Amino acid sequence: MRSWSQPNLRQSHHRNAASTSPASVPESSSTIPAETAALSPTEQIEEGIERIHEELASELLGRLHDQDPAFFEDAVLSLLEAMGYPGTDGRITRTQLSRDGGIDGIVDQDALGLSRVYVQAKRYDLDAAVGRPTVQAFAGALQGNGANQGVFFTTSRFSTDARDFAEKLPTRVVLIDGARLASLMIRYHVGVQVKKTYEIGEIDEDFFAGTEL
């Protein structure tokens, strides 16, 4: 077992924007769709942010899938650290790349290691489904380590059988699929960086309260 060192996950990724000539833009492109026009300005902003996050999540998973397994394991451990799981006096350790016994990382949430979470991170094809046998093998690894809680991260998704199996286990096993993984990485700014922020103002009712003309 060796200490885990956090990789550099904040390298920005820029895609070249395709140039569009005025002649290639449809005349209706400047027209706001009726469903969008019916929304309030705040709702339009929220809808736009949701679309941006959907595109970012897709790109994140693609980038994670293109990296080697060791990078993906480090990315998952970086996310857990950003979420505050090691605790004040705890630590995160990544197991050896070989002979890890089905465990990729260990999160000690206190100085004595009394509260320990075992982690598995598997980089599968984005359209693949992690089945029950894989989750069952992870549960076996937890049992072999005398563990009572673990979390399984993947870039793909889990089959219904795999989720049903995990829910019935006496050991607490949390399954994090690609969609939730990307959402958490965006929320905790792991592998992404804030490009721009906006402020939305509203009337301060306290300021005007009790004002007499």
Coordinates of N, CA and C in Angstrom, one line a residue:
M1 N 0.9 -1.2 0.0 CA 0.0 0.0 0.0 C 0.9 1.2 0.0
R2 N 0.5 2.2 -0.8 CA 1.4 3.4 -0.9 C 0.5 4.6 -0.8
S3 N 1.2 5.7 -0.4 CA 0.4 7.0 -0.3 C -0.1 7.5 -1.6
W4 N -1.2 8.1 -1.6 CA -1.8 8.6 -2.9 C -1.4 10.0 -3.1
S5 N -1.0 10.3 -4.3 CA -0.7 11.7 -4.6 C -1.7 12.2 -5.6
Q6 N -2.3 13.3 -5.4 CA -3.3 13.9 -6.2 C -2.8 14.3 -7.5
P7 N -3.4 13.9 -8.7 CA -2.9 14.3 -10.0 C -3.4 15.7 -10.3
N8 N -2.8 16.3 -11.4 CA -3.3 17.6 -11.8 C -4.5 17.4 -12.7
L9 N -5.6 17.7 -12.1 CA -6.9 17.5 -12.8 C -7.5 18.8 -13.3
R10 N -6.8 19.9 -13.2 CA -7.5 21.1 -13.5 C -6.9 21.7 -14.8
Q11 N -6.4 20.9 -15.6 CA -6.0 21.3 -16.9 C -7.2 21.6 -17.8
S12 N -7.3 22.8 -18.3 CA -8.5 23.1 -19.1 C -8.4 22.5 -20.5
H13 N -9.6 22.1 -21.0 CA -9.7 21.5 -22.3 C -10.5 22.4 -23.2
H14 N -9.8 22.8 -24.3 CA -10.5 23.8 -25.2 C -10.7 23.1 -26.5
R15 N -11.9 23.2 -27.0 CA -12.3 22.7 -28.3 C -12.3 23.8 -29.3
N16 N -11.8 23.5 -30.5 CA -11.8 24.6 -31.6 C -13.2 24.7 -32.0
A17 N -13.7 26.0 -32.0 CA -15.1 26.3 -32.5 C -15.1 26.3 -34.0
A18 N -16.1 25.7 -34.6 CA -16.2 25.7 -36.0 C -16.7 27.0 -36.5
S19 N -16.0 27.6 -37.5 CA -16.5 28.9 -38.0 C -17.7 28.7 -38.8
T20 N -18.6 29.7 -38.7 CA -19.9 29.6 -39.4 C -20.0 30.9 -40.2
S21 N -20.2 30.8 -41.5 CA -20.4 32.0 -42.3 C -21.9 32.5 -42.2
P22 N -22.1 33.8 -42.4 CA -23.4 34.3 -42.2 C -24.4 33.6 -43.1
A23 N -24.0 33.1 -44.3 CA -24.9 32.5 -45.3 C -25.3 31.2 -44.8
S24 N -24.6 30.5 -43.9 CA -24.9 29.2 -43.4 C -25.8 29.2 -42.2
V25 N -26.1 30.3 -41.7 CA -27.0 30.4 -40.5 C -28.4 30.6 -40.9
P26 N -29.3 29.7 -40.5 CA -30.7 29.9 -40.9 C -31.3 31.2 -40.4
E27 N -32.3 31.7 -41.2 CA -32.9 33.0 -40.8 C -33.6 32.8 -39.4
S28 N -34.1 31.6 -39.1 CA -34.9 31.4 -37.9 C -34.0 31.3 -36.7
S29 N -32.6 31.3 -36.9 CA -31.7 31.0 -35.7 C -31.8 32.2 -34.7
S30 N -32.2 33.4 -35.2 CA -32.2 34.5 -34.3 C -33.6 34.6 -33.5
T31 N -34.5 33.7 -33.9 CA -35.8 33.7 -33.3 C -35.8 32.9 -32.0
I32 N -36.3 33.4 -30.9 CA -36.4 32.7 -29.7 C -37.5 31.7 -29.7
P33 N -37.3 30.4 -29.4 CA -38.4 29.5 -29.5 C -39.5 29.9 -28.5
A34 N -40.7 29.5 -28.8 CA -41.9 29.9 -28.1 C -41.8 29.4 -26.6
E35 N -41.3 28.2 -26.5 CA -41.2 27.6 -25.1 C -40.2 28.3 -24.3
T36 N -39.1 28.8 -24.9 CA -38.1 29.6 -24.2 C -38.6 31.0 -23.9
A37 N -39.3 31.6 -24.8 CA -39.8 33.0 -24.6 C -40.8 33.0 -23.4
A38 N -41.5 31.9 -23.2 CA -42.5 31.8 -22.1 C -41.8 31.7 -20.7
L39 N -40.5 31.4 -20.7 CA -39.8 31.3 -19.4 C -39.4 32.7 -18.9
S40 N -39.3 32.8 -17.6 CA -38.8 34.1 -17.0 C -37.3 34.2 -17.3
P41 N -36.7 35.4 -17.2 CA -35.2 35.5 -17.5 C -34.4 34.5 -16.6
T42 N -34.8 34.4 -15.3 CA -34.1 33.5 -14.4 C -34.3 32.1 -14.8
E43 N -35.4 31.7 -15.3 CA -35.7 30.3 -15.7 C -34.8 30.0 -17.0
Q44 N -34.7 31.0 -17.9 CA -33.9 30.9 -19.1 C -32.4 30.6 -18.7
I45 N -31.9 31.4 -17.7 CA -30.6 31.2 -17.2 C -30.4 29.8 -16.7
E46 N -31.3 29.4 -15.8 CA -31.2 28.0 -15.2 C -31.2 26.9 -16.3
E47 N -32.1 27.1 -17.3 CA -32.1 26.2 -18.4 C -30.8 26.1 -19.2
G48 N -30.3 27.3 -19.4 CA -29.0 27.4 -20.1 C -27.9 26.7 -19.3
I49 N -27.8 26.9 -18.0 CA -26.8 26.3 -17.2 C -26.9 24.8 -17.2
E50 N -28.2 24.3 -17.2 CA -28.4 22.9 -17.2 C -27.9 22.3 -18.5
R51 N -28.1 23.0 -19.6 CA -27.6 22.5 -20.9 C -26.1 22.5 -20.9
I52 N -25.5 23.5 -20.4 CA -24.0 23.6 -20.3 C -23.4 22.4 -19.5
H53 N -24.1 22.1 -18.3 CA -23.7 21.1 -17.5 C -23.8 19.7 -18.1
E54 N -24.9 19.5 -18.9 CA -25.0 18.3 -19.7 C -23.9 18.1 -20.7
E55 N -23.5 19.1 -21.4 CA -22.4 19.0 -22.3 C -21.1 18.8 -21.6
L56 N -20.9 19.5 -20.5 CA -19.7 19.3 -19.7 C -19.6 17.9 -19.2
A57 N -20.7 17.4 -18.7 CA -20.7 16.0 -18.1 C -20.3 15.0 -19.2
S58 N -20.8 15.2 -20.4 CA -20.5 14.2 -21.4 C -19.0 14.3 -21.8
E59 N -18.5 15.5 -21.8 CA -17.1 15.7 -22.1 C -16.2 15.2 -21.0
L60 N -16.6 15.4 -19.8 CA -15.8 14.8 -18.7 C -15.7 13.3 -18.7
L61 N -16.8 12.6 -19.0 CA -16.8 11.2 -19.0 C -15.9 10.7 -20.2
G62 N -16.0 11.4 -21.3 CA -15.1 11.0 -22.4 C -13.7 11.2 -22.1
R63 N -13.3 12.3 -21.4 CA -11.9 12.5 -21.1 C -11.4 11.5 -20.0
L64 N -12.3 11.1 -19.1 CA -11.9 10.1 -18.1 C -11.7 8.8 -18.7
H65 N -12.6 8.4 -19.7 CA -12.5 7.2 -20.4 C -11.2 7.1 -21.2
D66 N -10.7 8.2 -21.7 CA -9.5 8.2 -22.6 C -8.3 8.1 -21.8
Q67 N -8.3 8.4 -20.5 CA -7.1 8.3 -19.6 C -6.9 6.8 -19.2
D68 N -5.7 6.6 -18.6 CA -5.4 5.2 -18.2 C -6.1 4.9 -16.8
P69 N -6.2 3.7 -16.4 CA -6.9 3.3 -15.2 C -6.4 4.0 -14.0
A70 N -5.1 4.2 -13.9 CA -4.5 4.8 -12.7 C -5.0 6.3 -12.6
F71 N -5.1 7.0 -13.7 CA -5.6 8.4 -13.7 C -7.0 8.4 -13.2
F72 N -7.8 7.5 -13.7 CA -9.2 7.4 -13.2 C -9.3 7.2 -11.7
E73 N -8.5 6.3 -11.2 CA -8.5 6.0 -9.8 C -8.2 7.2 -9.0
D74 N -7.1 8.0 -9.4 CA -6.7 9.2 -8.8 C -7.8 10.3 -8.8
A75 N -8.5 10.3 -10.0 CA -9.6 11.3 -10.1 C -10.7 11.0 -9.1
V76 N -11.1 9.7 -8.9 CA -12.1 9.4 -8.0 C -11.7 9.7 -6.6
L77 N -10.4 9.5 -6.2 CA -9.9 9.8 -4.9 C -9.9 11.3 -4.7
S78 N -9.6 12.0 -5.7 CA -9.6 13.5 -5.6 C -11.0 14.0 -5.4
L79 N -12.0 13.4 -6.0 CA -13.4 13.7 -5.8 C -13.8 13.5 -4.3
L80 N -13.4 12.3 -3.8 CA -13.7 12.0 -2.4 C -13.1 13.0 -1.5
E81 N -11.9 13.4 -1.7 CA -11.2 14.4 -0.9 C -11.9 15.7 -1.0
A82 N -12.4 16.2 -2.2 CA -13.1 17.4 -2.4 C -14.4 17.4 -1.6
M83 N -15.0 16.2 -1.5 CA -16.3 16.1 -0.8 C -16.1 16.0 0.7
G84 N -14.9 16.0 1.2 CA -14.6 16.1 2.6 C -14.6 14.7 3.3
Y85 N -14.6 13.6 2.6 CA -14.7 12.3 3.2 C -13.5 11.9 4.1
P86 N -12.3 12.4 3.8 CA -11.2 11.9 4.7 C -11.4 12.4 6.1
G87 N -12.1 13.5 6.3 CA -12.2 14.1 7.6 C -11.0 14.9 8.0
T88 N -11.1 15.6 9.1 CA -10.0 16.5 9.6 C -8.7 15.7 9.8
D89 N -8.8 14.6 10.5 CA -7.6 13.8 10.8 C -7.4 12.6 10.0
G90 N -8.3 12.4 9.0 CA -8.2 11.2 8.2 C -7.3 11.3 7.1
R91 N -7.3 10.2 6.2 CA -6.4 10.2 5.1 C -7.0 9.3 4.0
I92 N -6.5 9.5 2.8 CA -6.8 8.7 1.6 C -5.6 8.0 1.2
T93 N -5.7 6.7 0.9 CA -4.6 5.9 0.5 C -5.0 5.1 -0.8
R94 N -4.2 5.2 -1.8 CA -4.5 4.4 -3.0 C -3.7 3.1 -2.9
T95 N -4.3 2.0 -3.1 CA -3.6 0.7 -3.1 C -2.7 0.5 -4.2
Q96 N -1.8 -0.5 -4.2 CA -0.9 -0.8 -5.3 C -1.7 -1.1 -6.5
L97 N -1.2 -0.7 -7.7 CA -1.9 -1.0 -8.9 C -2.1 -2.5 -9.2
S98 N -1.2 -3.3 -8.7 CA -1.3 -4.7 -8.9 C -1.5 -5.4 -7.6
R99 N -2.3 -6.5 -7.6 CA -2.6 -7.2 -6.4 C -3.3 -6.4 -5.4
D100 N -4.2 -5.6 -5.8 CA -5.0 -4.8 -4.9 C -6.1 -5.5 -4.3
G101 N -6.4 -6.7 -4.7 CA -7.5 -7.5 -4.2 C -8.8 -6.9 -4.4
G102 N -9.0 -6.2 -5.5 CA -10.3 -5.6 -5.8 C -10.6 -4.3 -5.1
I103 N -9.6 -3.7 -4.4 CA -9.7 -2.5 -3.7 C -8.8 -1.5 -4.3
D104 N -9.3 -0.3 -4.8 CA -8.4 0.7 -5.4 C -8.0 1.8 -4.5
G105 N -8.8 2.0 -3.5 CA -8.4 3.1 -2.5 C -9.1 2.8 -1.2
I106 N -8.5 3.4 -0.1 CA -9.0 3.3 1.2 C -9.2 4.7 1.8
V107 N -10.3 5.0 2.4 CA -10.6 6.3 3.0 C -10.7 6.1 4.5
D108 N -9.8 6.6 5.2 CA -9.9 6.5 6.7 C -10.4 7.9 7.2
Q109 N -11.6 7.9 7.8 CA -12.3 9.1 8.1 C -11.9 9.6 9.5
D110 N -11.0 8.9 10.2 CA -10.5 9.4 11.5 C -9.0 8.9 11.6
A111 N -8.3 9.5 12.6 CA -6.9 9.2 12.7 C -6.6 7.8 13.0
L112 N -7.5 7.1 13.6 CA -7.2 5.7 14.0 C -7.7 4.7 13.0
G113 N -8.4 5.1 12.0 CA -8.9 4.3 10.9 C -10.1 3.4 11.4
L114 N -10.8 3.9 12.4 CA -12.0 3.1 12.9 C -13.1 3.2 11.9
S115 N -13.3 4.3 11.2 CA -14.3 4.5 10.2 C -13.6 4.4 8.8
R116 N -13.7 3.3 8.1 CA -13.0 3.1 6.9 C -13.9 2.8 5.8
V117 N -13.7 3.4 4.6 CA -14.5 3.2 3.4 C -13.5 2.7 2.3
Y118 N -13.9 1.6 1.7 CA -13.1 1.0 0.6 C -13.7 1.4 -0.7
V119 N -12.8 1.7 -1.7 CA -13.2 2.3 -2.9 C -12.7 1.4 -4.1
Q120 N -13.6 1.2 -5.1 CA -13.2 0.6 -6.3 C -13.6 1.6 -7.5
A121 N -12.7 1.8 -8.4 CA -13.0 2.7 -9.5 C -12.6 1.9 -10.8
K122 N -13.6 1.7 -11.7 CA -13.4 1.0 -12.9 C -13.9 1.8 -14.1
R123 N -12.9 1.9 -15.0 CA -13.1 2.7 -16.2 C -13.6 1.8 -17.3
Y124 N -14.9 1.8 -17.5 CA -15.5 1.0 -18.6 C -16.0 1.8 -19.7
D125 N -16.3 1.2 -20.9 CA -16.9 1.9 -22.0 C -18.2 2.6 -21.5
L126 N -18.4 3.8 -22.1 CA -19.5 4.7 -21.6 C -20.9 4.0 -21.8
D127 N -21.0 3.2 -22.8 CA -22.3 2.5 -23.1 C -22.4 1.1 -22.5
A128 N -21.4 0.8 -21.7 CA -21.4 -0.6 -21.1 C -22.2 -0.6 -19.8
A129 N -22.6 -1.8 -19.4 CA -23.4 -1.9 -18.1 C -22.6 -2.8 -17.2
V130 N -22.3 -2.3 -16.0 CA -21.6 -3.2 -15.0 C -22.7 -4.1 -14.4
G131 N -22.4 -5.4 -14.5 CA -23.4 -6.4 -14.1 C -23.2 -6.8 -12.6
R132 N -24.1 -7.7 -12.2 CA -24.1 -8.2 -10.8 C -22.8 -8.9 -10.5
P133 N -22.2 -9.7 -11.4 CA -20.9 -10.4 -11.0 C -19.8 -9.5 -10.5
T134 N -19.7 -8.3 -11.2 CA -18.6 -7.4 -10.9 C -18.9 -6.8 -9.5
V135 N -20.1 -6.4 -9.2 CA -20.5 -5.8 -7.9 C -20.3 -6.9 -6.9
Q136 N -20.7 -8.1 -7.2 CA -20.6 -9.2 -6.2 C -19.1 -9.5 -5.9
A137 N -18.2 -9.3 -6.9 CA -16.8 -9.5 -6.6 C -16.3 -8.4 -5.7
F138 N -16.8 -7.2 -5.9 CA -16.4 -6.1 -5.0 C -16.9 -6.3 -3.6
A139 N -18.1 -6.8 -3.4 CA -18.7 -7.2 -2.1 C -17.8 -8.2 -1.5
G140 N -17.3 -9.2 -2.2 CA -16.5 -10.2 -1.7 C -15.1 -9.7 -1.2
A141 N -14.6 -8.7 -2.0 CA -13.4 -8.0 -1.5 C -13.6 -7.3 -0.2
L142 N -14.7 -6.7 -0.1 CA -15.0 -6.0 1.2 C -15.1 -7.0 2.3
Q143 N -15.7 -8.1 2.1 CA -15.9 -9.1 3.1 C -14.5 -9.6 3.5
G144 N -13.6 -9.8 2.5 CA -12.3 -10.3 2.8 C -11.5 -9.4 3.6
N145 N -11.8 -8.1 3.6 CA -11.1 -7.1 4.3 C -11.8 -6.7 5.6
G146 N -12.9 -7.5 5.9 CA -13.6 -7.2 7.1 C -14.3 -5.8 7.1
A147 N -14.6 -5.3 5.9 CA -15.2 -4.0 5.8 C -16.7 -4.1 5.8
N148 N -17.3 -3.0 6.2 CA -18.8 -2.9 6.2 C -19.3 -1.8 5.3
Q149 N -18.5 -1.1 4.6 CA -19.0 -0.1 3.7 C -18.0 0.1 2.5
G150 N -18.5 0.3 1.4 CA -17.7 0.6 0.2 C -18.4 1.4 -0.9
V151 N -17.7 1.9 -1.8 CA -18.3 2.7 -2.9 C -17.6 2.3 -4.2
F152 N -18.4 2.1 -5.2 CA -18.0 1.6 -6.5 C -18.3 2.7 -7.5
F153 N -17.2 3.2 -8.1 CA -17.3 4.3 -9.2 C -17.1 3.6 -10.5
T154 N -17.8 4.1 -11.5 CA -17.6 3.7 -12.9 C -17.9 4.8 -13.9
T155 N -17.4 4.8 -15.1 CA -17.7 5.8 -16.1 C -19.0 5.3 -16.8
S156 N -19.4 4.1 -16.7 CA -20.6 3.6 -17.4 C -21.8 3.6 -16.5
R157 N -22.6 2.5 -16.5 CA -23.8 2.5 -15.7 C -23.8 1.1 -15.1
F158 N -24.8 0.9 -14.1 CA -25.0 -0.4 -13.5 C -26.3 -1.0 -14.0
S159 N -26.2 -2.3 -14.2 CA -27.5 -3.0 -14.6 C -28.4 -3.0 -13.4
T160 N -29.7 -3.3 -13.7 CA -30.7 -3.4 -12.7 C -30.4 -4.5 -11.7
D161 N -29.9 -5.6 -12.2 CA -29.5 -6.7 -11.3 C -28.4 -6.3 -10.4
A162 N -27.5 -5.6 -10.9 CA -26.4 -5.1 -10.0 C -26.9 -4.2 -8.9
R163 N -27.8 -3.3 -9.2 CA -28.3 -2.4 -8.2 C -29.2 -3.1 -7.2
D164 N -30.0 -4.0 -7.7 CA -30.8 -4.8 -6.8 C -29.9 -5.6 -5.8
F165 N -28.9 -6.2 -6.3 CA -28.0 -7.0 -5.5 C -27.3 -6.1 -4.4
A166 N -26.9 -4.9 -4.8 CA -26.2 -4.0 -3.9 C -27.1 -3.6 -2.8
E167 N -28.4 -3.4 -3.1 CA -29.4 -2.9 -2.1 C -29.7 -3.9 -1.1
K168 N -29.5 -5.2 -1.4 CA -29.9 -6.3 -0.5 C -28.7 -6.8 0.3
L169 N -27.5 -6.2 0.1 CA -26.3 -6.6 0.8 C -26.4 -6.2 2.3
P170 N -25.9 -7.0 3.2 CA -25.8 -6.5 4.6 C -24.7 -5.5 4.7
T171 N -23.7 -5.5 3.8 CA -22.7 -4.5 3.7 C -23.2 -3.3 2.9
R172 N -22.9 -2.1 3.4 CA -23.3 -0.9 2.7 C -22.4 -0.7 1.5
V173 N -23.0 -0.9 0.3 CA -22.2 -0.7 -1.0 C -23.0 0.4 -1.8
V174 N -22.3 1.5 -2.1 CA -22.9 2.6 -2.8 C -22.4 2.5 -4.3
L175 N -23.2 2.6 -5.2 CA -22.9 2.5 -6.6 C -23.0 3.9 -7.3
I176 N -21.9 4.4 -7.8 CA -21.9 5.7 -8.5 C -21.6 5.5 -10.0
D177 N -22.6 5.7 -10.8 CA -22.5 5.5 -12.2 C -21.9 6.8 -12.9
G178 N -21.7 6.7 -14.2 CA -21.0 7.8 -14.9 C -21.8 9.1 -14.8
A179 N -23.1 9.1 -14.9 CA -23.9 10.3 -14.8 C -23.7 11.0 -13.4
R180 N -23.8 10.2 -12.4 CA -23.7 10.8 -11.0 C -22.2 11.2 -10.8
L181 N -21.3 10.5 -11.3 CA -19.9 10.8 -11.1 C -19.6 12.2 -11.7
A182 N -20.0 12.4 -13.0 CA -19.8 13.6 -13.7 C -20.5 14.8 -12.9
S183 N -21.7 14.5 -12.4 CA -22.4 15.6 -11.7 C -21.7 16.0 -10.4
L184 N -21.1 15.0 -9.7 CA -20.4 15.3 -8.5 C -19.1 16.1 -8.8
M185 N -18.4 15.7 -9.9 CA -17.2 16.4 -10.3 C -17.4 17.8 -10.6
I186 N -18.6 18.1 -11.3 CA -18.9 19.5 -11.6 C -19.3 20.2 -10.4
R187 N -20.0 19.6 -9.5 CA -20.4 20.3 -8.3 C -19.3 20.6 -7.4
Y188 N -18.3 19.7 -7.3 CA -17.2 20.0 -6.4 C -15.9 20.5 -7.1
H189 N -16.1 20.8 -8.4 CA -15.0 21.4 -9.2 C -13.7 20.5 -9.2
V190 N -13.9 19.3 -9.5 CA -12.8 18.3 -9.7 C -12.7 18.0 -11.2
G191 N -11.6 18.4 -11.8 CA -11.4 18.2 -13.2 C -12.1 19.3 -14.1
V192 N -12.7 20.2 -13.4 CA -13.3 21.4 -14.1 C -13.0 22.6 -13.4
Q193 N -13.1 23.7 -14.1 CA -12.8 25.0 -13.5 C -14.0 26.0 -13.8
V194 N -14.2 26.9 -13.0 CA -15.3 27.9 -13.2 C -14.8 28.9 -14.3
K195 N -15.6 29.0 -15.3 CA -15.2 29.9 -16.4 C -15.8 31.3 -16.2
K196 N -17.0 31.4 -15.7 CA -17.6 32.7 -15.6 C -18.8 32.6 -14.5
T197 N -18.9 33.6 -13.8 CA -20.0 33.7 -12.8 C -20.9 34.9 -13.1
Y198 N -22.2 34.8 -12.7 CA -23.1 35.9 -12.9 C -23.8 36.2 -11.6
E199 N -24.1 37.5 -11.4 CA -24.9 37.9 -10.2 C -26.3 38.4 -10.7
I200 N -27.3 37.9 -10.0 CA -28.7 38.4 -10.3 C -29.2 39.2 -9.1
G201 N -29.6 40.4 -9.3 CA -30.1 41.2 -8.3 C -31.6 41.2 -8.1
E202 N -32.1 41.6 -7.0 CA -33.5 41.8 -6.7 C -33.6 42.9 -5.7
I203 N -34.8 43.4 -5.5 CA -35.1 44.5 -4.6 C -34.8 44.0 -3.2
D204 N -34.1 44.8 -2.4 CA -33.9 44.6 -1.0 C -35.1 45.1 -0.2
E205 N -36.0 44.2 0.2 CA -37.2 44.7 0.9 C -36.9 45.3 2.2
D206 N -35.8 44.8 2.9 CA -35.5 45.4 4.2 C -35.1 46.9 4.0
F207 N -34.4 47.2 2.9 CA -34.0 48.6 2.7 C -35.2 49.5 2.6
F208 N -36.3 49.0 2.0 CA -37.4 49.9 1.8 C -38.5 49.7 2.9
A209 N -38.3 48.8 3.8 CA -39.3 48.6 4.8 C -39.4 49.8 5.7
G210 N -40.6 50.2 6.0 CA -40.8 51.3 6.9 C -40.5 52.7 6.3
T211 N -40.2 52.7 5.0 CA -39.9 54.0 4.4 C -41.2 54.8 4.2
E212 N -41.3 56.0 4.7 CA -42.5 56.8 4.5 C -42.2 58.0 3.6
L213 N -43.1 58.2 2.7 CA -43.0 59.3 1.7 C -43.5 60.6 2.3

